[in-house]
GROMACS .gro file of C-alpha atoms in nm:
model
  311
    1MET     CA    1   8.208   9.684   7.644
    2ASP     CA    2   8.275   9.373   7.854
    3GLU     CA    3   7.957   9.298   8.051
    4ARG     CA    4   8.092   9.020   8.271
    5ARG     CA    5   7.956   9.055   8.622
    6THR     CA    6   8.210   9.095   8.899
    7ASP     CA    7   8.215   9.260   9.240
    8LEU     CA    8   8.595   9.239   9.254
    9ALA     CA    9   8.789   9.555   9.168
   10LEU     CA   10   9.096   9.343   9.090
   11GLU     CA   11   8.903   9.163   8.815
   12ALA     CA   12   8.758   9.488   8.684
   13ARG     CA   13   9.108   9.631   8.658
   14GLU     CA   14   9.228   9.318   8.477
   15LEU     CA   15   8.949   9.361   8.223
   16SER     CA   16   9.027   9.729   8.165
   17GLY     CA   17   9.406   9.691   8.151
   18ASP     CA   18   9.639   9.976   8.246
   19THR     CA   19   9.420  10.276   8.327
   20PRO     CA   20   9.525  10.633   8.417
   21GLY     CA   21   9.417  10.712   8.771
   22VAL     CA   22   9.420  10.346   8.881
   23GLU     CA   23   9.720  10.212   9.075
   24GLU     CA   24   9.801   9.858   9.183
   25GLU     CA   25  10.054   9.712   9.424
   26THR     CA   26  10.106   9.361   9.560
   27GLU     CA   27  10.270   9.224   9.874
   28ARG     CA   28  10.282   8.908  10.084
   29CYS     CA   29  10.092   8.877  10.411
   30GLY     CA   30  10.184   8.544  10.565
   31LYS     CA   31  10.073   8.278  10.316
   32ALA     CA   32   9.837   8.518  10.137
   33VAL     CA   33   9.896   8.758   9.848
   34VAL     CA   34   9.752   9.105   9.912
   35THR     CA   35   9.679   9.332   9.617
   36ARG     CA   36   9.575   9.696   9.660
   37VAL     CA   37   9.392   9.866   9.377
   38ARG     CA   38   9.359  10.239   9.433
   39VAL     CA   39   9.115  10.428   9.213
   40ARG     CA   40   9.222  10.791   9.241
   41THR     CA   41   9.039  10.975   8.960
   42GLN     CA   42   8.687  10.988   8.822
   43GLN     CA   43   8.823  10.888   8.481
   44GLY     CA   44   8.973  10.574   8.632
   45ALA     CA   45   8.652  10.501   8.821
   46GLU     CA   46   8.445  10.521   8.502
   47LYS     CA   47   8.693  10.305   8.312
   48ILE     CA   48   8.686  10.012   8.554
   49GLY     CA   49   8.331  10.068   8.677
   50LYS     CA   50   8.421  10.108   9.045
   51PRO     CA   51   8.395  10.419   9.270
   52ILE     CA   52   8.702  10.615   9.377
   53GLY     CA   53   8.862  10.446   9.676
   54THR     CA   54   9.089  10.163   9.792
   55TYR     CA   55   9.019   9.797   9.717
   56ILE     CA   56   9.225   9.533   9.899
   57THR     CA   57   9.219   9.175   9.772
   58ILE     CA   58   9.351   8.889   9.987
   59GLU     CA   59   9.413   8.571   9.787
   60GLN     CA   60   9.511   8.231   9.921
   61LYS     CA   61   9.462   7.900   9.742
   62ASP     CA   62   9.351   7.713  10.055
   63LEU     CA   63   9.142   8.001  10.187
   64CYS     CA   64   8.859   7.781  10.315
   65SER     CA   65   9.065   7.483  10.429
   66LYS     CA   66   9.085   7.357  10.787
   67GLU     CA   67   9.456   7.437  10.790
   68ALA     CA   68   9.404   7.803  10.696
   69GLN     CA   69   9.137   7.836  10.963
   70ALA     CA   70   9.347   7.674  11.235
   71ASP     CA   71   9.660   7.870  11.148
   72GLY     CA   72   9.499   8.206  11.226
   73SER     CA   73   9.737   8.408  11.006
   74LEU     CA   74   9.464   8.475  10.751
   75SER     CA   75   9.236   8.631  11.014
   76ARG     CA   76   9.524   8.844  11.140
   77CYS     CA   77   9.601   8.955  10.785
   78LEU     CA   78   9.234   9.051  10.737
   79ALA     CA   79   9.241   9.245  11.065
   80GLU     CA   80   9.546   9.441  10.945
   81GLN     CA   81   9.372   9.536  10.620
   82ILE     CA   82   9.055   9.646  10.801
   83SER     CA   83   9.258   9.861  11.040
   84SER     CA   84   9.453  10.019  10.752
   85LEU     CA   85   9.130  10.161  10.606
   86LEU     CA   86   8.994  10.307  10.931
   87HIS     CA   87   9.112  10.592  11.150
   88LEU     CA   88   8.912  10.550  11.468
   89LYS     CA   89   8.950  10.727  11.801
   90LYS     CA   90   8.941  10.558  12.139
   91GLY     CA   91   8.586  10.461  12.231
   92ASP     CA   92   8.446  10.493  11.877
   93CYS     CA   93   8.154  10.256  11.822
   94VAL     CA   94   8.150  10.014  11.525
   95LEU     CA   95   7.835   9.871  11.365
   96VAL     CA   96   7.884   9.537  11.187
   97ALA     CA   97   7.610   9.442  10.938
   98GLY     CA   98   7.582   9.092  10.791
   99LEU     CA   99   7.400   9.119  10.458
  100GLY     CA  100   7.230   8.837  10.270
  101ASN     CA  101   6.979   8.556  10.298
  102ARG     CA  102   7.068   8.315  10.577
  103SER     CA  103   6.838   8.051  10.421
  104LEU     CA  104   7.035   8.049  10.092
  105THR     CA  105   7.380   7.903  10.155
  106PRO     CA  106   7.585   8.097   9.893
  107ASP     CA  107   7.423   8.419  10.016
  108SER     CA  108   7.449   8.343  10.388
  109LEU     CA  109   7.810   8.453  10.439
  110GLY     CA  110   7.712   8.789  10.591
  111PRO     CA  111   7.460   8.664  10.851
  112ARG     CA  112   7.681   8.367  10.947
  113ALA     CA  113   7.991   8.583  10.998
  114ALA     CA  114   7.796   8.849  11.189
  115ARG     CA  115   7.667   8.581  11.426
  116GLU     CA  116   8.028   8.506  11.535
  117VAL     CA  117   8.134   8.868  11.588
  118LEU     CA  118   8.188   8.954  11.955
  119VAL     CA  119   7.951   9.232  12.067
  120SER     CA  120   8.047   9.474  12.342
  121ARG     CA  121   7.846   9.797  12.308
  122HIS     CA  122   7.592   9.690  12.569
  123ILE     CA  123   7.870   9.625  12.821
  124PHE     CA  124   8.022   9.968  12.754
  125CYS     CA  125   7.681  10.121  12.821
  126GLN     CA  126   7.629   9.934  13.148
  127LEU     CA  127   7.974   9.853  13.291
  128PRO     CA  128   8.237  10.062  13.109
  129GLN     CA  129   8.486  10.023  13.395
  130VAL     CA  130   8.531   9.650  13.329
  131MET     CA  131   8.623   9.689  12.961
  132ASP     CA  132   8.980   9.655  12.835
  133GLU     CA  133   9.104   9.978  12.674
  134ARG     CA  134   9.189   9.788  12.354
  135VAL     CA  135   8.825   9.684  12.307
  136ARG     CA  136   8.585   9.899  12.108
  137PRO     CA  137   8.208   9.918  12.146
  138VAL     CA  138   8.080   9.681  11.875
  139CYS     CA  139   7.718   9.611  11.783
  140VAL     CA  140   7.587   9.372  11.517
  141LEU     CA  141   7.290   9.381  11.280
  142THR     CA  142   7.155   9.122  11.035
  143PRO     CA  143   6.887   9.311  10.840
  144GLY     CA  144   6.769   9.013  10.634
  145VAL     CA  145   6.642   9.048  10.278
  146THR     CA  146   6.358   9.253  10.137
  147GLY     CA  147   6.157   8.945  10.040
  148GLU     CA  148   6.138   8.843  10.406
  149THR     CA  149   6.111   9.181  10.579
  150GLY     CA  150   5.955   9.417  10.324
  151LEU     CA  151   6.236   9.658  10.411
  152GLU     CA  152   6.534   9.762  10.202
  153THR     CA  153   6.869   9.679  10.362
  154GLY     CA  154   6.969  10.045  10.335
  155GLU     CA  155   6.655  10.157  10.518
  156VAL     CA  156   6.725   9.927  10.813
  157ILE     CA  157   7.092  10.021  10.843
  158ARG     CA  158   7.023  10.396  10.810
  159ALA     CA  159   6.765  10.374  11.090
  160VAL     CA  160   7.013  10.197  11.320
  161VAL     CA  161   7.291  10.445  11.234
  162ARG     CA  162   7.064  10.736  11.327
  163SER     CA  163   6.983  10.572  11.659
  164VAL     CA  164   7.321  10.430  11.764
  165HIS     CA  165   7.555  10.690  11.605
  166PRO     CA  166   7.848  10.454  11.527
  167ALA     CA  167   8.176  10.595  11.397
  168CYS     CA  168   8.175  10.351  11.106
  169VAL     CA  169   7.986  10.059  10.954
  170VAL     CA  170   8.145   9.730  10.848
  171VAL     CA  171   7.928   9.534  10.605
  172ILE     CA  172   7.983   9.168  10.516
  173ASP     CA  173   7.833   9.021  10.200
  174ALA     CA  174   7.875   8.740   9.949
  175LEU     CA  175   8.007   8.854   9.611
  176ALA     CA  176   8.004   8.740   9.249
  177ALA     CA  177   8.325   8.681   9.051
  178ARG     CA  178   8.401   8.660   8.680
  179SER     CA  179   8.658   8.384   8.726
  180THR     CA  180   8.597   8.040   8.873
  181LYS     CA  181   8.952   8.037   9.013
  182ARG     CA  182   8.859   8.309   9.266
  183LEU     CA  183   8.551   8.135   9.408
  184ASN     CA  184   8.598   8.092   9.783
  185ARG     CA  185   8.965   8.189   9.746
  186THR     CA  186   8.949   8.568   9.763
  187ILE     CA  187   8.857   8.824  10.028
  188GLN     CA  188   8.792   9.182   9.919
  189VAL     CA  189   8.805   9.470  10.167
  190THR     CA  190   8.719   9.820  10.048
  191ASP     CA  191   8.643  10.165  10.188
  192THR     CA  192   8.387  10.245   9.916
  193GLY     CA  193   8.093  10.061  10.071
  194ILE     CA  194   7.875   9.825   9.872
  195ASN     CA  195   7.570   9.794   9.648
  196PRO     CA  196   7.390   9.484   9.781
  197GLY     CA  197   7.304   9.232   9.508
  198SER     CA  198   7.484   9.417   9.227
  199GLY     CA  199   7.699   9.117   9.136
  200VAL     CA  200   7.393   8.912   9.039
  201GLY     CA  201   7.210   9.200   8.871
  202ASN     CA  202   6.983   9.273   9.170
  203HIS     CA  203   7.069   9.638   9.235
  204ARG     CA  204   6.977   9.795   9.569
  205HIS     CA  205   7.048  10.132   9.723
  206GLY     CA  206   7.418  10.177   9.793
  207LEU     CA  207   7.563  10.159  10.143
  208ASN     CA  208   7.848  10.409  10.150
  209LYS     CA  209   7.970  10.726  10.319
  210LYS     CA  210   7.741  10.941  10.106
  211SER     CA  211   7.425  10.749  10.194
  212LEU     CA  212   7.505  10.683  10.563
  213GLY     CA  213   7.715  10.988  10.651
  214ILE     CA  214   7.998  10.780  10.806
  215PRO     CA  215   8.278  10.561  10.668
  216VAL     CA  216   8.163  10.222  10.535
  217ILE     CA  217   8.404   9.930  10.506
  218SER     CA  218   8.282   9.630  10.308
  219ILE     CA  219   8.418   9.277  10.334
  220GLY     CA  220   8.317   9.014  10.080
  221ILE     CA  221   8.407   8.677   9.934
  222PRO     CA  222   8.289   8.560   9.588
  223THR     CA  223   8.070   8.252   9.629
  224VAL     CA  224   7.902   8.245   9.286
  225VAL     CA  225   7.976   8.297   8.916
  226ASP     CA  226   7.727   8.317   8.633
  227ALA     CA  227   7.683   8.026   8.393
  228ALA     CA  228   7.838   8.219   8.104
  229THR     CA  229   8.160   8.262   8.302
  230ILE     CA  230   8.198   7.887   8.347
  231VAL     CA  231   8.141   7.826   7.976
  232ASN     CA  232   8.384   8.109   7.897
  233ASP     CA  233   8.658   7.948   8.110
  234THR     CA  234   8.586   7.612   7.943
  235MET     CA  235   8.602   7.775   7.601
  236PHE     CA  236   8.942   7.926   7.685
  237ASN     CA  237   9.077   7.581   7.771
  238LEU     CA  238   8.918   7.436   7.457
  239ILE     CA  239   9.089   7.694   7.236
  240ALA     CA  240   9.421   7.619   7.402
  241ALA     CA  241   9.370   7.248   7.332
  242MET     CA  242   9.267   7.317   6.970
  243SER     CA  243   9.586   7.507   6.908
  244GLN     CA  244   9.772   7.181   6.965
  245SER     CA  245   9.567   6.992   6.705
  246LYS     CA  246   9.610   7.048   6.330
  247ALA     CA  247   9.262   6.910   6.266
  248PHE     CA  248   9.109   7.211   6.444
  249ASP     CA  249   9.352   7.478   6.327
  250MET     CA  250   9.093   7.673   6.126
  251LEU     CA  251   8.825   7.674   6.396
  252GLY     CA  252   9.078   7.750   6.668
  253ASP     CA  253   9.220   8.045   6.474
  254SER     CA  254   8.874   8.193   6.416
  255LEU     CA  255   8.794   8.179   6.788
  256LYS     CA  256   9.130   8.332   6.876
  257GLU     CA  257   9.039   8.641   6.673
  258LEU     CA  258   8.766   8.728   6.923
  259ASN     CA  259   8.865   8.934   7.226
  260ASP     CA  260   8.759   8.832   7.577
  261GLY     CA  261   8.450   9.050   7.578
  262GLU     CA  262   8.335   8.924   7.238
  263LYS     CA  263   8.376   8.561   7.346
  264TYR     CA  264   8.173   8.624   7.657
  265GLU     CA  265   7.892   8.797   7.465
  266LEU     CA  266   7.886   8.511   7.212
  267ILE     CA  267   7.847   8.263   7.496
  268ARG     CA  268   7.568   8.465   7.656
  269GLU     CA  269   7.378   8.468   7.328
  270LEU     CA  270   7.422   8.093   7.289
  271LEU     CA  271   7.298   8.032   7.643
  272SER     CA  272   7.001   8.268   7.608
  273PRO     CA  273   6.725   8.267   7.716
  274ASN     CA  274   6.723   7.974   7.959
  275LEU     CA  275   7.072   7.961   8.107
  276ASN     CA  276   7.233   8.306   8.087
  277ALA     CA  277   7.064   8.423   8.410
  278MET     CA  278   7.185   8.124   8.611
  279PHE     CA  279   7.447   8.154   8.884
  280VAL     CA  280   7.658   7.858   8.993
  281THR     CA  281   7.830   7.778   9.323
  282PRO     CA  282   8.071   7.498   9.426
  283LYS     CA  283   7.924   7.173   9.556
  284ASP     CA  284   8.103   7.207   9.892
  285ILE     CA  285   7.961   7.556   9.952
  286ASP     CA  286   7.805   7.463  10.288
  287GLU     CA  287   8.136   7.376  10.452
  288SER     CA  288   8.320   7.654  10.269
  289VAL     CA  289   8.084   7.927  10.387
  290LYS     CA  290   8.103   7.793  10.743
  291ARG     CA  291   8.483   7.821  10.746
  292LEU     CA  292   8.500   8.149  10.556
  293SER     CA  293   8.247   8.316  10.785
  294TYR     CA  294   8.460   8.210  11.082
  295THR     CA  295   8.772   8.363  10.922
  296ILE     CA  296   8.592   8.693  10.859
  297SER     CA  297   8.444   8.711  11.210
  298GLU     CA  298   8.784   8.638  11.366
  299GLY     CA  299   8.944   8.911  11.154
  300ILE     CA  300   8.683   9.161  11.274
  301ASN     CA  301   8.722   9.047  11.636
  302ILE     CA  302   9.099   9.094  11.622
  303ALA     CA  303   9.065   9.435  11.455
  304PHE     CA  304   8.819   9.574  11.711
  305MET     CA  305   8.868   9.361  12.023
  306GLY     CA  306   9.246   9.368  12.056
  307GLU     CA  307   9.537   9.154  11.941
  308GLY     CA  308   9.530   8.962  12.268
  309LEU     CA  309   9.229   8.759  12.161
  310PRO     CA  310   9.287   8.404  12.031
  311ALA     CA  311   9.312   8.398  11.650
   0.00000   0.00000   0.00000
């Protein structure tokens, strides 16, 4: 079994290949490529290691560039995908939760994005007559991390849900990928909720419809990969180069006989015990997270505050 860590359903499907009960379709959305992976059966869910539901992946090469941010089409595309997964009635309240550690840059995507989301629930409670009919009551929560608060993320969100009674929860979190090419270039939106920290092996209680009693939409961007993934990608390029050199024919052929999972496990063993638990992030992560969090917050604002807002 391939043990590469990934929070992305698209990568999990790529690893498993064609699987009964798992469907995939791709379309363009402005400059972005949108791929929908639908897991329809329990057999398919077990095969790719993801719960039954819909997983939408938005990919754009310049996802965190100034141009993509200024253009606004990416935020509008994200808003469309969020809306496609929700069926809300007029006046339904939405709780947005930014997960992660705001003091750790690769993990601060959730709190940073939540900080830029426009809140309106308090105005609905006090002055409902002044609110535009396109605007929904939105409230925001940044529960922090257990090491700082002593509270599990799920405990905090469940308590707020019981008090506020929102129609749905939208959670934002940083993810882990299995491919370096998807770092800071991919947004995943899913209706299956999320298991905070699962991508880096730090499993917490799941946030989903079963645990909270209401629909949970999760939005995430991969900001880290594990060290073994980087070596694995390098090894792939090395094998390709070896195939062009007669001097390395024998070694190259022996490595080619290993499948992807076997190569990855070999690398993990070679890196053990000092490096195989390391996670790596790009050197420009500070600026990238700043721009990506803005894109996510704008997508949420458009989805719940009306298309008339500036993108």
